[in-house]
Short mmCIF file of C-alpha atoms in Angstrom, two decimals:
data_model
loop_
_atom_site.label_atom_id
_atom_site.label_comp_id
_atom_site.label_asym_id
_atom_site.label_seq_id
_atom_site.Cartn_x
_atom_site.Cartn_y
_atom_site.Cartn_z
CA MET A 1 -8.12 11.67 2.60
CA HIS A 2 -5.46 14.19 1.58
CA SER A 3 -3.89 16.33 4.31
CA SER A 4 -5.73 19.33 2.81
CA GLY A 5 -9.07 17.61 3.45
CA VAL A 6 -9.69 16.68 -0.19
CA LEU A 7 -11.25 13.24 -0.66
CA PHE A 8 -10.37 10.92 -3.56
CA ALA A 9 -12.24 7.86 -4.85
CA GLY A 10 -11.85 5.40 -7.70
CA LEU A 11 -15.22 4.26 -9.05
CA THR A 12 -16.35 1.42 -11.31
CA TYR A 13 -18.66 1.48 -14.34
CA THR A 14 -19.18 5.13 -15.39
CA GLY A 15 -16.32 6.18 -13.10
CA ILE A 16 -13.67 4.24 -15.01
CA GLY A 17 -11.03 6.47 -16.59
CA TYR A 18 -11.51 9.13 -13.94
CA ILE A 19 -10.45 9.87 -10.40
CA HIS A 20 -13.21 11.44 -8.34
CA ARG A 21 -12.41 14.34 -6.05
CA SER A 22 -14.43 16.09 -3.33
CA THR A 23 -13.56 19.31 -1.50
CA ASN A 24 -16.68 19.41 0.70
CA ASN A 25 -16.52 16.20 2.72
CA GLY A 26 -18.18 14.14 0.01
CA LEU A 27 -21.29 16.26 -0.59
CA THR A 28 -20.34 16.69 -4.24
CA TRP A 29 -17.70 15.11 -6.45
CA ASP A 30 -15.77 16.17 -9.54
CA ALA A 31 -14.66 13.56 -12.10
CA ILE A 32 -11.10 14.32 -13.22
CA THR A 33 -10.02 12.61 -16.45
CA LEU A 34 -6.90 10.45 -16.29
CA PRO A 35 -4.81 10.76 -19.49
CA ASP A 36 -4.38 7.68 -21.70
CA TYR A 37 -6.52 5.50 -19.44
CA ASP A 38 -7.33 2.66 -21.85
CA SER A 39 -8.80 0.08 -19.47
CA ASN A 40 -12.15 -0.94 -18.01
CA TYR A 41 -10.73 -1.31 -14.48
CA ALA A 42 -11.18 1.27 -11.75
CA VAL A 43 -8.37 2.99 -9.83
CA GLU A 44 -7.30 0.58 -7.09
CA HIS A 45 -4.60 2.41 -5.08
CA ILE A 46 -4.52 6.02 -3.83
CA HIS A 47 -1.50 7.28 -1.88
CA PHE A 48 -0.03 10.61 -0.74
CA ASN A 49 3.55 11.63 -0.01
CA SER A 50 4.84 14.19 2.49
CA GLN A 51 4.85 16.92 -0.17
CA GLY A 52 1.12 16.50 -0.72
CA HIS A 53 1.53 14.86 -4.13
CA VAL A 54 -1.07 12.23 -5.01
CA PHE A 55 -0.19 8.89 -6.61
CA LEU A 56 -2.59 6.39 -8.15
CA GLY A 57 -1.81 2.73 -8.77
CA THR A 58 -3.88 1.52 -11.72
CA ILE A 59 -3.98 -1.18 -14.37
CA ASN A 60 -2.32 1.39 -16.67
CA GLY A 61 0.53 2.12 -14.28
CA VAL A 62 1.21 4.98 -11.89
CA TYR A 63 -0.37 8.42 -12.17
CA ARG A 64 0.90 11.49 -10.31
CA SER A 65 -0.71 14.79 -9.40
CA MET A 66 1.23 17.68 -7.89
CA ASP A 67 -1.78 20.00 -7.58
CA ILE A 68 -4.02 17.91 -5.27
CA GLY A 69 -5.70 16.04 -8.08
CA LEU A 70 -6.58 18.79 -10.54
CA SER A 71 -4.23 17.46 -13.23
CA TRP A 72 -2.50 14.11 -13.74
CA GLU A 73 0.42 12.56 -15.59
CA LYS A 74 1.60 9.01 -16.13
CA VAL A 75 4.94 8.18 -14.50
CA ASN A 76 5.86 4.71 -15.75
CA SER A 77 9.48 5.18 -16.84
CA GLY A 78 11.33 1.96 -15.95
CA LEU A 79 8.27 -0.18 -15.25
CA ASN A 80 7.92 -3.38 -17.26
CA GLY A 81 4.50 -4.61 -16.22
CA VAL A 82 2.23 -1.64 -15.57
CA HIS A 83 -0.70 -3.19 -13.70
CA VAL A 84 -0.06 -2.01 -10.13
CA TYR A 85 -0.98 -4.91 -7.85
CA SER A 86 0.18 -3.35 -4.57
CA MET A 87 1.66 0.02 -3.64
CA ALA A 88 3.16 1.87 -0.65
CA ILE A 89 4.93 5.17 0.11
CA ASP A 90 7.28 5.41 3.11
CA ASN A 91 8.14 8.43 5.25
CA GLN A 92 11.12 9.22 3.01
CA ASP A 93 8.75 9.49 0.04
CA HIS A 94 10.14 6.31 -1.50
CA ILE A 95 7.43 4.64 -3.59
CA TYR A 96 7.19 0.85 -3.81
CA VAL A 97 5.01 -1.04 -6.29
CA LEU A 98 4.45 -4.65 -7.29
CA THR A 99 3.31 -4.88 -10.90
CA THR A 100 1.92 -7.56 -13.17
CA GLN A 101 1.75 -8.21 -16.88
CA PRO A 102 -1.22 -9.85 -18.61
CA GLY A 103 -1.61 -13.24 -16.95
CA LEU A 104 1.54 -13.18 -14.80
CA PHE A 105 3.41 -11.26 -12.11
CA ASP A 106 6.24 -8.91 -13.11
CA GLY A 107 8.12 -7.74 -10.00
CA TYR A 108 8.81 -5.04 -7.43
CA TYR A 109 9.95 -1.52 -8.27
CA LEU A 110 11.20 1.47 -6.28
CA SER A 111 11.13 5.17 -7.11
CA THR A 112 13.21 7.62 -5.07
CA ASP A 113 12.58 10.65 -7.32
CA ASN A 114 8.86 11.24 -6.91
CA GLY A 115 7.90 8.69 -9.55
CA ASP A 116 10.02 10.12 -12.36
CA THR A 117 11.94 6.85 -12.75
CA TRP A 118 11.69 3.31 -11.39
CA GLU A 119 14.29 0.66 -10.60
CA ALA A 120 13.62 -3.07 -10.28
CA LEU A 121 14.03 -4.76 -6.88
CA ASP A 122 14.95 -8.42 -6.36
CA TRP A 123 12.44 -9.03 -3.56
CA VAL A 124 10.65 -11.94 -5.24
CA GLN A 125 13.34 -14.44 -4.24
CA ASP A 126 12.86 -13.50 -0.57
CA ILE A 127 9.13 -12.89 -0.14
CA GLY A 128 7.47 -14.10 -3.32
CA TYR A 129 4.61 -11.98 -4.61
CA ALA A 130 3.01 -9.90 -1.87
CA LEU A 131 -0.72 -9.34 -1.77
CA ASP A 132 -0.21 -6.01 -0.02
CA ILE A 133 2.66 -3.81 1.18
CA VAL A 134 2.78 -0.93 3.67
CA ALA A 135 5.66 1.21 4.92
CA ALA A 136 6.34 3.45 7.92
CA ASP A 137 9.15 4.59 10.20
CA GLY A 138 11.91 3.03 8.12
CA SER A 139 10.32 -0.41 7.82
CA THR A 140 8.39 -2.07 4.99
CA TYR A 141 5.81 -4.79 5.63
CA ALA A 142 4.54 -7.29 3.07
CA ILE A 143 1.89 -10.00 3.31
CA SER A 144 1.47 -13.16 1.25
CA ASP A 145 -1.39 -15.61 1.63
CA GLN A 146 0.44 -17.32 4.51
CA THR A 147 3.22 -15.04 5.82
CA ILE A 148 3.85 -11.48 7.02
CA PHE A 149 7.34 -10.13 6.30
CA VAL A 150 9.23 -7.05 7.50
CA THR A 151 12.43 -5.35 6.37
CA SER A 152 14.21 -2.39 7.94
CA ASP A 153 17.01 -2.06 5.38
CA GLY A 154 15.20 -1.52 2.11
CA GLY A 155 14.70 -5.21 1.37
CA GLN A 156 18.28 -6.43 1.77
CA ASN A 157 17.13 -8.63 4.65
CA TRP A 158 13.62 -9.84 5.47
CA SER A 159 12.25 -11.56 8.56
CA GLU A 160 8.92 -13.23 9.22
CA LEU A 161 6.48 -11.55 11.58
CA MET A 162 4.42 -14.54 12.65
CA ASP A 163 4.74 -14.84 16.44
CA GLY A 164 1.23 -15.30 17.84
CA ILE A 165 -0.29 -16.72 14.63
CA THR A 166 -0.94 -20.47 14.70
CA ALA A 167 -0.35 -22.82 11.78
CA GLU A 168 -4.12 -23.11 11.26
CA GLU A 169 -4.50 -19.34 11.13
CA THR A 170 -1.80 -18.91 8.50
CA PHE A 171 -4.02 -20.64 5.93
CA ASN A 172 -5.50 -17.85 3.81
CA LEU A 173 -3.93 -15.33 6.16
CA GLY A 174 -5.32 -12.45 4.16
CA ALA A 175 -4.70 -9.96 1.41
CA ASP A 176 -4.82 -6.71 3.33
CA LEU A 177 -2.37 -4.93 5.63
CA GLU A 178 -3.20 -1.68 7.39
CA LEU A 179 -1.12 0.61 9.60
CA THR A 180 -3.20 2.80 11.90
CA PRO A 181 -2.21 6.36 12.89
CA THR A 182 -1.45 4.98 16.37
CA GLY A 183 1.13 2.59 14.94
CA PHE A 184 -0.67 -0.76 15.10
CA LEU A 185 -0.42 -3.22 12.22
CA TYR A 186 -3.61 -5.06 11.20
CA THR A 187 -4.19 -7.89 8.77
CA ALA A 188 -7.56 -9.23 7.69
CA GLY A 189 -8.44 -12.59 6.21
CA ARG A 190 -10.34 -15.47 7.77
CA TYR A 191 -9.33 -13.85 11.06
CA VAL A 192 -8.39 -10.31 12.03
CA HIS A 193 -4.95 -9.98 13.60
CA ARG A 194 -3.37 -6.97 15.28
CA SER A 195 0.19 -6.45 16.43
CA SER A 196 0.39 -6.65 20.22
CA GLN A 197 2.12 -3.26 20.32
CA PRO A 198 2.68 -0.40 17.87
CA VAL A 199 5.22 -1.21 15.17
CA PHE A 200 6.13 2.46 14.84
CA SER A 201 5.81 5.60 16.93
CA PRO A 202 3.30 8.19 15.70
CA THR A 203 4.94 11.47 14.78
CA MET A 204 3.05 13.38 17.46
CA ASP A 205 4.67 11.27 20.19
CA ILE A 206 8.19 11.36 21.59
CA LYS A 207 9.91 8.36 20.07
CA PRO A 208 11.07 5.92 22.77
CA VAL A 209 14.60 4.57 22.80
CA GLY A 210 15.23 0.88 22.23
CA VAL A 211 11.90 -0.18 20.74
CA PRO A 212 12.30 -3.89 19.87
CA ARG A 213 12.07 -4.97 16.25
CA GLU A 214 10.30 -8.24 17.08
CA TYR A 215 6.56 -8.20 17.63
CA SER A 216 3.88 -10.70 18.51
CA LEU A 217 0.33 -10.73 17.22
CA ILE A 218 -3.02 -10.94 19.00
CA LEU A 219 -5.87 -12.92 17.41
CA PHE A 220 -9.32 -11.33 17.28
CA PRO A 221 -11.76 -14.17 16.30
CA ALA A 222 -13.99 -13.15 13.41
CA TYR A 223 -15.05 -16.56 12.10
CA PRO A 224 -17.48 -18.20 12.28
CA ASN A 225 -19.89 -15.27 12.33
CA PRO A 226 -21.57 -15.31 15.78
CA PHE A 227 -24.69 -13.57 14.48
#
């Protein structure tokens, strides 16, 4: 949901080539055409920056709207592969994407100018190809199928965030990372894991001094299904 209350959704089948937008809590939806959308895949990633601009990560690259979704433009300058596999925007409005080309991964890219241009990042040698990335409070988190990584210096140095996860649980760790408004980091796979404490301080709180940069994880059993 956008800060203005507008809802966005990417739909399959007849919704392909459009982004759907609702201004009345989902009672009705408008289909907004995406320019030059020449694919049969739905929009996979929807993100907002602090200025209220909307960014879509799609198989055709990155789309940007600066009027809350009424009009859209492609912003792919500098991207090699344009299939956006994972995407995140941090609190400095830096945009991170991992892209692929047909049949293979491409690499990570960063935009610091609202998507106008992109520069390649050499993260692959440190963290491989992440299944998901999220960013908040100066840190970026990435997850592979067996490891969670964190960097606080823009990817110059990475550390593993695995305390509390056993060797058995790292198998098929998951493909989804989520940061809640209260600052907790979640990952879902065969099990659901949550950081034992917030990894960042919500903006409505007074930020404490000396918050440690090392976190442990708590396991919430979700398999086998008890029902």
